[in-house]
């Protein structure tokens, strides 16, 4: 096979498109996951996070989005819990989507009570046990929640694909 050198801009144009998001996974002090109820999203319940802005790192994105969506300023160290890949989803989202899920640690009752939501993005926040979340979430969203929670408890990092948990 013959390879022809292309200038970087031309070569990049031949590669698959992708967007990226980053978020923080929190629990309360009893280990129950904290999630936000989205006003407009395919997955109703989600973690504080969102799409990366130009020039941002995944960690910077997670911190910014957490602050914007909850009013919380997270000052912990970056600890990656998981990476999430969703392939091209057709006309509605003609690009791959890559996610970085960071460990936000435990929130105290006072921190949870101090959450200030952006009503344009989220209408509520909840802390629930996994059994309770299972009744409120889509099956794929719940599988992702369980996988991330399990990784956090085990001190490991996971890799998920859309078929696993998109």
mmCIF file with all atom_site columns, C-alpha atoms in Angstrom:
data_model
loop_
_atom_site.group_PDB
_atom_site.id
_atom_site.type_symbol
_atom_site.label_atom_id
_atom_site.label_alt_id
_atom_site.label_comp_id
_atom_site.label_asym_id
_atom_site.label_entity_id
_atom_site.label_seq_id
_atom_site.pdbx_PDB_ins_code
_atom_site.Cartn_x
_atom_site.Cartn_y
_atom_site.Cartn_z
_atom_site.occupancy
_atom_site.B_iso_or_equiv
_atom_site.pdbx_formal_charge
_atom_site.auth_seq_id
_atom_site.auth_comp_id
_atom_site.auth_asym_id
_atom_site.auth_atom_id
_atom_site.pdbx_PDB_model_num
ATOM 1   C CA . UNK A 1 1   ? 0.000   0.000  0.000  1.00 0.00 ? 1   UNK A CA 1
ATOM 2   C CA . UNK A 1 2   ? 1.353   3.390  -0.959 1.00 0.00 ? 2   UNK A CA 1
ATOM 3   C CA . UNK A 1 3   ? 0.993   6.204  1.539  1.00 0.00 ? 3   UNK A CA 1
ATOM 4   C CA . UNK A 1 4   ? 1.076   9.786  0.408  1.00 0.00 ? 4   UNK A CA 1
ATOM 5   C CA . UNK A 1 5   ? 2.108   12.440 2.872  1.00 0.00 ? 5   UNK A CA 1
ATOM 6   C CA . UNK A 1 6   ? -0.592  15.024 3.488  1.00 0.00 ? 6   UNK A CA 1
ATOM 7   C CA . UNK A 1 7   ? -0.285  18.385 5.206  1.00 0.00 ? 7   UNK A CA 1
ATOM 8   C CA . UNK A 1 8   ? -1.718  18.158 8.754  1.00 0.00 ? 8   UNK A CA 1
ATOM 9   C CA . UNK A 1 9   ? -4.988  19.989 7.953  1.00 0.00 ? 9   UNK A CA 1
ATOM 10  C CA . UNK A 1 10  ? -5.704  17.679 5.016  1.00 0.00 ? 10  UNK A CA 1
ATOM 11  C CA . UNK A 1 11  ? -4.778  14.566 7.000  1.00 0.00 ? 11  UNK A CA 1
ATOM 12  C CA . UNK A 1 12  ? -6.991  15.599 9.925  1.00 0.00 ? 12  UNK A CA 1
ATOM 13  C CA . UNK A 1 13  ? -9.904  16.055 7.514  1.00 0.00 ? 13  UNK A CA 1
ATOM 14  C CA . UNK A 1 14  ? -9.660  12.305 6.718  1.00 0.00 ? 14  UNK A CA 1
ATOM 15  C CA . UNK A 1 15  ? -9.984  11.233 10.367 1.00 0.00 ? 15  UNK A CA 1
ATOM 16  C CA . UNK A 1 16  ? -13.211 10.387 12.223 1.00 0.00 ? 16  UNK A CA 1
ATOM 17  C CA . UNK A 1 17  ? -14.819 13.343 13.994 1.00 0.00 ? 17  UNK A CA 1
ATOM 18  C CA . UNK A 1 18  ? -15.197 13.289 17.767 1.00 0.00 ? 18  UNK A CA 1
ATOM 19  C CA . UNK A 1 19  ? -16.451 15.498 20.549 1.00 0.00 ? 19  UNK A CA 1
ATOM 20  C CA . UNK A 1 20  ? -15.405 15.088 24.163 1.00 0.00 ? 20  UNK A CA 1
ATOM 21  C CA . UNK A 1 21  ? -17.001 15.598 27.539 1.00 0.00 ? 21  UNK A CA 1
ATOM 22  C CA . UNK A 1 22  ? -15.789 15.406 31.119 1.00 0.00 ? 22  UNK A CA 1
ATOM 23  C CA . UNK A 1 23  ? -17.633 15.108 34.404 1.00 0.00 ? 23  UNK A CA 1
ATOM 24  C CA . UNK A 1 24  ? -17.250 14.520 38.137 1.00 0.00 ? 24  UNK A CA 1
ATOM 25  C CA . UNK A 1 25  ? -18.798 11.520 39.900 1.00 0.00 ? 25  UNK A CA 1
ATOM 26  C CA . UNK A 1 26  ? -19.858 12.300 43.479 1.00 0.00 ? 26  UNK A CA 1
ATOM 27  C CA . UNK A 1 27  ? -21.488 10.314 46.252 1.00 0.00 ? 27  UNK A CA 1
ATOM 28  C CA . UNK A 1 28  ? -22.748 11.423 49.619 1.00 0.00 ? 28  UNK A CA 1
ATOM 29  C CA . UNK A 1 29  ? -20.945 10.287 52.776 1.00 0.00 ? 29  UNK A CA 1
ATOM 30  C CA . UNK A 1 30  ? -23.053 7.099  52.766 1.00 0.00 ? 30  UNK A CA 1
ATOM 31  C CA . UNK A 1 31  ? -21.825 6.148  49.272 1.00 0.00 ? 31  UNK A CA 1
ATOM 32  C CA . UNK A 1 32  ? -25.029 7.032  47.409 1.00 0.00 ? 32  UNK A CA 1
ATOM 33  C CA . UNK A 1 33  ? -24.514 8.536  43.927 1.00 0.00 ? 33  UNK A CA 1
ATOM 34  C CA . UNK A 1 34  ? -25.340 12.221 43.351 1.00 0.00 ? 34  UNK A CA 1
ATOM 35  C CA . UNK A 1 35  ? -26.878 13.134 39.991 1.00 0.00 ? 35  UNK A CA 1
ATOM 36  C CA . UNK A 1 36  ? -28.522 16.060 38.227 1.00 0.00 ? 36  UNK A CA 1
ATOM 37  C CA . UNK A 1 37  ? -31.828 15.930 36.338 1.00 0.00 ? 37  UNK A CA 1
ATOM 38  C CA . UNK A 1 38  ? -31.266 17.353 32.863 1.00 0.00 ? 38  UNK A CA 1
ATOM 39  C CA . UNK A 1 39  ? -33.824 19.668 31.305 1.00 0.00 ? 39  UNK A CA 1
ATOM 40  C CA . UNK A 1 40  ? -32.802 18.711 27.746 1.00 0.00 ? 40  UNK A CA 1
ATOM 41  C CA . UNK A 1 41  ? -30.819 15.512 27.224 1.00 0.00 ? 41  UNK A CA 1
ATOM 42  C CA . UNK A 1 42  ? -31.306 11.974 26.012 1.00 0.00 ? 42  UNK A CA 1
ATOM 43  C CA . UNK A 1 43  ? -30.247 10.676 29.444 1.00 0.00 ? 43  UNK A CA 1
ATOM 44  C CA . UNK A 1 44  ? -32.425 12.334 32.099 1.00 0.00 ? 44  UNK A CA 1
ATOM 45  C CA . UNK A 1 45  ? -29.999 11.819 35.022 1.00 0.00 ? 45  UNK A CA 1
ATOM 46  C CA . UNK A 1 46  ? -26.346 12.771 34.692 1.00 0.00 ? 46  UNK A CA 1
ATOM 47  C CA . UNK A 1 47  ? -23.258 13.835 36.601 1.00 0.00 ? 47  UNK A CA 1
ATOM 48  C CA . UNK A 1 48  ? -22.005 17.415 36.760 1.00 0.00 ? 48  UNK A CA 1
ATOM 49  C CA . UNK A 1 49  ? -20.130 17.824 33.493 1.00 0.00 ? 49  UNK A CA 1
ATOM 50  C CA . UNK A 1 50  ? -20.375 18.688 29.849 1.00 0.00 ? 50  UNK A CA 1
ATOM 51  C CA . UNK A 1 51  ? -18.632 19.138 26.536 1.00 0.00 ? 51  UNK A CA 1
ATOM 52  C CA . UNK A 1 52  ? -15.095 20.451 26.337 1.00 0.00 ? 52  UNK A CA 1
ATOM 53  C CA . UNK A 1 53  ? -14.544 24.000 25.141 1.00 0.00 ? 53  UNK A CA 1
ATOM 54  C CA . UNK A 1 54  ? -11.694 24.749 22.706 1.00 0.00 ? 54  UNK A CA 1
ATOM 55  C CA . UNK A 1 55  ? -8.349  24.800 24.505 1.00 0.00 ? 55  UNK A CA 1
ATOM 56  C CA . UNK A 1 56  ? -9.607  23.006 27.624 1.00 0.00 ? 56  UNK A CA 1
ATOM 57  C CA . UNK A 1 57  ? -8.296  19.776 29.058 1.00 0.00 ? 57  UNK A CA 1
ATOM 58  C CA . UNK A 1 58  ? -10.779 17.157 30.262 1.00 0.00 ? 58  UNK A CA 1
ATOM 59  C CA . UNK A 1 59  ? -9.944  18.021 33.885 1.00 0.00 ? 59  UNK A CA 1
ATOM 60  C CA . UNK A 1 60  ? -10.500 21.742 33.306 1.00 0.00 ? 60  UNK A CA 1
ATOM 61  C CA . UNK A 1 61  ? -13.819 20.920 31.650 1.00 0.00 ? 61  UNK A CA 1
ATOM 62  C CA . UNK A 1 62  ? -14.994 18.813 34.591 1.00 0.00 ? 62  UNK A CA 1
ATOM 63  C CA . UNK A 1 63  ? -14.121 21.587 37.066 1.00 0.00 ? 63  UNK A CA 1
ATOM 64  C CA . UNK A 1 64  ? -15.754 24.339 34.991 1.00 0.00 ? 64  UNK A CA 1
ATOM 65  C CA . UNK A 1 65  ? -18.907 22.371 34.305 1.00 0.00 ? 65  UNK A CA 1
ATOM 66  C CA . UNK A 1 66  ? -19.267 21.369 37.967 1.00 0.00 ? 66  UNK A CA 1
ATOM 67  C CA . UNK A 1 67  ? -19.007 25.016 39.016 1.00 0.00 ? 67  UNK A CA 1
ATOM 68  C CA . UNK A 1 68  ? -21.455 26.177 36.328 1.00 0.00 ? 68  UNK A CA 1
ATOM 69  C CA . UNK A 1 69  ? -24.009 23.438 36.955 1.00 0.00 ? 69  UNK A CA 1
ATOM 70  C CA . UNK A 1 70  ? -23.923 23.165 40.754 1.00 0.00 ? 70  UNK A CA 1
ATOM 71  C CA . UNK A 1 71  ? -22.106 26.210 42.125 1.00 0.00 ? 71  UNK A CA 1
ATOM 72  C CA . UNK A 1 72  ? -19.551 23.851 43.729 1.00 0.00 ? 72  UNK A CA 1
ATOM 73  C CA . UNK A 1 73  ? -15.858 24.649 43.354 1.00 0.00 ? 73  UNK A CA 1
ATOM 74  C CA . UNK A 1 74  ? -14.064 21.305 43.424 1.00 0.00 ? 74  UNK A CA 1
ATOM 75  C CA . UNK A 1 75  ? -10.488 21.491 44.664 1.00 0.00 ? 75  UNK A CA 1
ATOM 76  C CA . UNK A 1 76  ? -9.485  17.831 44.725 1.00 0.00 ? 76  UNK A CA 1
ATOM 77  C CA . UNK A 1 77  ? -6.866  16.143 42.597 1.00 0.00 ? 77  UNK A CA 1
ATOM 78  C CA . UNK A 1 78  ? -7.727  14.558 39.246 1.00 0.00 ? 78  UNK A CA 1
ATOM 79  C CA . UNK A 1 79  ? -8.432  10.832 39.548 1.00 0.00 ? 79  UNK A CA 1
ATOM 80  C CA . UNK A 1 80  ? -9.842  9.222  36.426 1.00 0.00 ? 80  UNK A CA 1
ATOM 81  C CA . UNK A 1 81  ? -12.561 6.656  37.119 1.00 0.00 ? 81  UNK A CA 1
ATOM 82  C CA . UNK A 1 82  ? -13.405 5.862  33.538 1.00 0.00 ? 82  UNK A CA 1
ATOM 83  C CA . UNK A 1 83  ? -13.359 6.616  29.862 1.00 0.00 ? 83  UNK A CA 1
ATOM 84  C CA . UNK A 1 84  ? -16.524 6.327  27.793 1.00 0.00 ? 84  UNK A CA 1
ATOM 85  C CA . UNK A 1 85  ? -16.743 6.012  24.011 1.00 0.00 ? 85  UNK A CA 1
ATOM 86  C CA . UNK A 1 86  ? -19.877 6.373  21.896 1.00 0.00 ? 86  UNK A CA 1
ATOM 87  C CA . UNK A 1 87  ? -19.584 5.845  18.161 1.00 0.00 ? 87  UNK A CA 1
ATOM 88  C CA . UNK A 1 88  ? -21.152 7.999  15.468 1.00 0.00 ? 88  UNK A CA 1
ATOM 89  C CA . UNK A 1 89  ? -24.880 8.253  16.271 1.00 0.00 ? 89  UNK A CA 1
ATOM 90  C CA . UNK A 1 90  ? -26.071 9.296  12.809 1.00 0.00 ? 90  UNK A CA 1
ATOM 91  C CA . UNK A 1 91  ? -27.613 12.565 11.669 1.00 0.00 ? 91  UNK A CA 1
ATOM 92  C CA . UNK A 1 92  ? -28.496 13.764 15.173 1.00 0.00 ? 92  UNK A CA 1
ATOM 93  C CA . UNK A 1 93  ? -24.858 13.565 16.290 1.00 0.00 ? 93  UNK A CA 1
ATOM 94  C CA . UNK A 1 94  ? -22.536 12.862 13.341 1.00 0.00 ? 94  UNK A CA 1
ATOM 95  C CA . UNK A 1 95  ? -19.409 12.340 15.432 1.00 0.00 ? 95  UNK A CA 1
ATOM 96  C CA . UNK A 1 96  ? -17.977 9.975  17.990 1.00 0.00 ? 96  UNK A CA 1
ATOM 97  C CA . UNK A 1 97  ? -18.308 11.113 21.609 1.00 0.00 ? 97  UNK A CA 1
ATOM 98  C CA . UNK A 1 98  ? -15.530 10.476 24.139 1.00 0.00 ? 98  UNK A CA 1
ATOM 99  C CA . UNK A 1 99  ? -16.010 10.998 27.860 1.00 0.00 ? 99  UNK A CA 1
ATOM 100 C CA . UNK A 1 100 ? -13.735 11.304 30.884 1.00 0.00 ? 100 UNK A CA 1
ATOM 101 C CA . UNK A 1 101 ? -15.321 10.500 34.251 1.00 0.00 ? 101 UNK A CA 1
ATOM 102 C CA . UNK A 1 102 ? -13.373 11.804 37.250 1.00 0.00 ? 102 UNK A CA 1
ATOM 103 C CA . UNK A 1 103 ? -13.822 10.964 40.929 1.00 0.00 ? 103 UNK A CA 1
ATOM 104 C CA . UNK A 1 104 ? -15.316 13.914 42.785 1.00 0.00 ? 104 UNK A CA 1
ATOM 105 C CA . UNK A 1 105 ? -15.242 12.143 46.136 1.00 0.00 ? 105 UNK A CA 1
ATOM 106 C CA . UNK A 1 106 ? -17.854 12.434 48.848 1.00 0.00 ? 106 UNK A CA 1
ATOM 107 C CA . UNK A 1 107 ? -20.159 15.380 49.411 1.00 0.00 ? 107 UNK A CA 1
ATOM 108 C CA . UNK A 1 108 ? -21.284 16.316 52.894 1.00 0.00 ? 108 UNK A CA 1
ATOM 109 C CA . UNK A 1 109 ? -24.938 17.046 53.621 1.00 0.00 ? 109 UNK A CA 1
ATOM 110 C CA . UNK A 1 110 ? -24.003 20.742 53.814 1.00 0.00 ? 110 UNK A CA 1
ATOM 111 C CA . UNK A 1 111 ? -22.350 20.677 50.389 1.00 0.00 ? 111 UNK A CA 1
ATOM 112 C CA . UNK A 1 112 ? -25.380 18.955 48.877 1.00 0.00 ? 112 UNK A CA 1
ATOM 113 C CA . UNK A 1 113 ? -27.761 21.449 50.492 1.00 0.00 ? 113 UNK A CA 1
ATOM 114 C CA . UNK A 1 114 ? -25.669 24.291 49.015 1.00 0.00 ? 114 UNK A CA 1
ATOM 115 C CA . UNK A 1 115 ? -26.009 23.127 45.405 1.00 0.00 ? 115 UNK A CA 1
ATOM 116 C CA . UNK A 1 116 ? -27.273 25.892 43.116 1.00 0.00 ? 116 UNK A CA 1
ATOM 117 C CA . UNK A 1 117 ? -28.540 24.588 39.789 1.00 0.00 ? 117 UNK A CA 1
ATOM 118 C CA . UNK A 1 118 ? -28.537 26.372 36.449 1.00 0.00 ? 118 UNK A CA 1
ATOM 119 C CA . UNK A 1 119 ? -32.264 26.054 35.583 1.00 0.00 ? 119 UNK A CA 1
ATOM 120 C CA . UNK A 1 120 ? -31.485 26.176 31.857 1.00 0.00 ? 120 UNK A CA 1
ATOM 121 C CA . UNK A 1 121 ? -29.624 22.867 32.227 1.00 0.00 ? 121 UNK A CA 1
ATOM 122 C CA . UNK A 1 122 ? -30.938 21.042 35.303 1.00 0.00 ? 122 UNK A CA 1
ATOM 123 C CA . UNK A 1 123 ? -34.203 21.015 37.219 1.00 0.00 ? 123 UNK A CA 1
ATOM 124 C CA . UNK A 1 124 ? -33.244 18.940 40.269 1.00 0.00 ? 124 UNK A CA 1
ATOM 125 C CA . UNK A 1 125 ? -30.517 16.989 41.988 1.00 0.00 ? 125 UNK A CA 1
ATOM 126 C CA . UNK A 1 126 ? -30.850 13.759 43.903 1.00 0.00 ? 126 UNK A CA 1
ATOM 127 C CA . UNK A 1 127 ? -28.853 11.391 46.053 1.00 0.00 ? 127 UNK A CA 1
ATOM 128 C CA . UNK A 1 128 ? -30.131 7.828  45.800 1.00 0.00 ? 128 UNK A CA 1
ATOM 129 C CA . UNK A 1 129 ? -29.014 4.265  46.442 1.00 0.00 ? 129 UNK A CA 1
ATOM 130 C CA . UNK A 1 130 ? -28.227 2.180  43.374 1.00 0.00 ? 130 UNK A CA 1
ATOM 131 C CA . UNK A 1 131 ? -31.511 0.294  43.873 1.00 0.00 ? 131 UNK A CA 1
ATOM 132 C CA . UNK A 1 132 ? -33.402 3.588  43.814 1.00 0.00 ? 132 UNK A CA 1
ATOM 133 C CA . UNK A 1 133 ? -31.478 4.869  40.781 1.00 0.00 ? 133 UNK A CA 1
ATOM 134 C CA . UNK A 1 134 ? -32.308 1.718  38.843 1.00 0.00 ? 134 UNK A CA 1
ATOM 135 C CA . UNK A 1 135 ? -36.018 2.644  38.990 1.00 0.00 ? 135 UNK A CA 1
ATOM 136 C CA . UNK A 1 136 ? -35.378 6.185  37.700 1.00 0.00 ? 136 UNK A CA 1
ATOM 137 C CA . UNK A 1 137 ? -32.795 5.695  34.952 1.00 0.00 ? 137 UNK A CA 1
ATOM 138 C CA . UNK A 1 138 ? -32.629 4.162  31.494 1.00 0.00 ? 138 UNK A CA 1
ATOM 139 C CA . UNK A 1 139 ? -31.073 0.682  31.512 1.00 0.00 ? 139 UNK A CA 1
ATOM 140 C CA . UNK A 1 140 ? -27.940 1.861  29.647 1.00 0.00 ? 140 UNK A CA 1
ATOM 141 C CA . UNK A 1 141 ? -27.508 4.915  31.857 1.00 0.00 ? 141 UNK A CA 1
ATOM 142 C CA . UNK A 1 142 ? -27.906 2.754  34.930 1.00 0.00 ? 142 UNK A CA 1
ATOM 143 C CA . UNK A 1 143 ? -25.313 0.244  33.675 1.00 0.00 ? 143 UNK A CA 1
ATOM 144 C CA . UNK A 1 144 ? -22.849 3.126  33.279 1.00 0.00 ? 144 UNK A CA 1
ATOM 145 C CA . UNK A 1 145 ? -23.641 4.365  36.802 1.00 0.00 ? 145 UNK A CA 1
ATOM 146 C CA . UNK A 1 146 ? -23.089 0.899  38.282 1.00 0.00 ? 146 UNK A CA 1
ATOM 147 C CA . UNK A 1 147 ? -19.819 0.412  36.376 1.00 0.00 ? 147 UNK A CA 1
ATOM 148 C CA . UNK A 1 148 ? -18.437 3.777  37.515 1.00 0.00 ? 148 UNK A CA 1
ATOM 149 C CA . UNK A 1 149 ? -19.590 3.212  41.097 1.00 0.00 ? 149 UNK A CA 1
ATOM 150 C CA . UNK A 1 150 ? -17.951 -0.227 41.111 1.00 0.00 ? 150 UNK A CA 1
ATOM 151 C CA . UNK A 1 151 ? -14.690 1.227  39.752 1.00 0.00 ? 151 UNK A CA 1
ATOM 152 C CA . UNK A 1 152 ? -14.711 3.913  42.448 1.00 0.00 ? 152 UNK A CA 1
ATOM 153 C CA . UNK A 1 153 ? -15.256 1.358  45.233 1.00 0.00 ? 153 UNK A CA 1
ATOM 154 C CA . UNK A 1 154 ? -12.537 -0.931 43.833 1.00 0.00 ? 154 UNK A CA 1
ATOM 155 C CA . UNK A 1 155 ? -10.039 1.885  43.242 1.00 0.00 ? 155 UNK A CA 1
ATOM 156 C CA . UNK A 1 156 ? -9.781  0.986  39.552 1.00 0.00 ? 156 UNK A CA 1
ATOM 157 C CA . UNK A 1 157 ? -10.387 2.663  36.205 1.00 0.00 ? 157 UNK A CA 1
ATOM 158 C CA . UNK A 1 158 ? -12.842 1.385  33.601 1.00 0.00 ? 158 UNK A CA 1
ATOM 159 C CA . UNK A 1 159 ? -13.373 1.720  29.870 1.00 0.00 ? 159 UNK A CA 1
ATOM 160 C CA . UNK A 1 160 ? -16.933 1.721  28.523 1.00 0.00 ? 160 UNK A CA 1
ATOM 161 C CA . UNK A 1 161 ? -18.288 1.688  24.991 1.00 0.00 ? 161 UNK A CA 1
ATOM 162 C CA . UNK A 1 162 ? -21.760 2.704  23.857 1.00 0.00 ? 162 UNK A CA 1
ATOM 163 C CA . UNK A 1 163 ? -22.974 -0.882 23.846 1.00 0.00 ? 163 UNK A CA 1
ATOM 164 C CA . UNK A 1 164 ? -21.876 -1.151 27.490 1.00 0.00 ? 164 UNK A CA 1
ATOM 165 C CA . UNK A 1 165 ? -23.353 2.076  28.778 1.00 0.00 ? 165 UNK A CA 1
ATOM 166 C CA . UNK A 1 166 ? -24.261 5.002  26.612 1.00 0.00 ? 166 UNK A CA 1
#
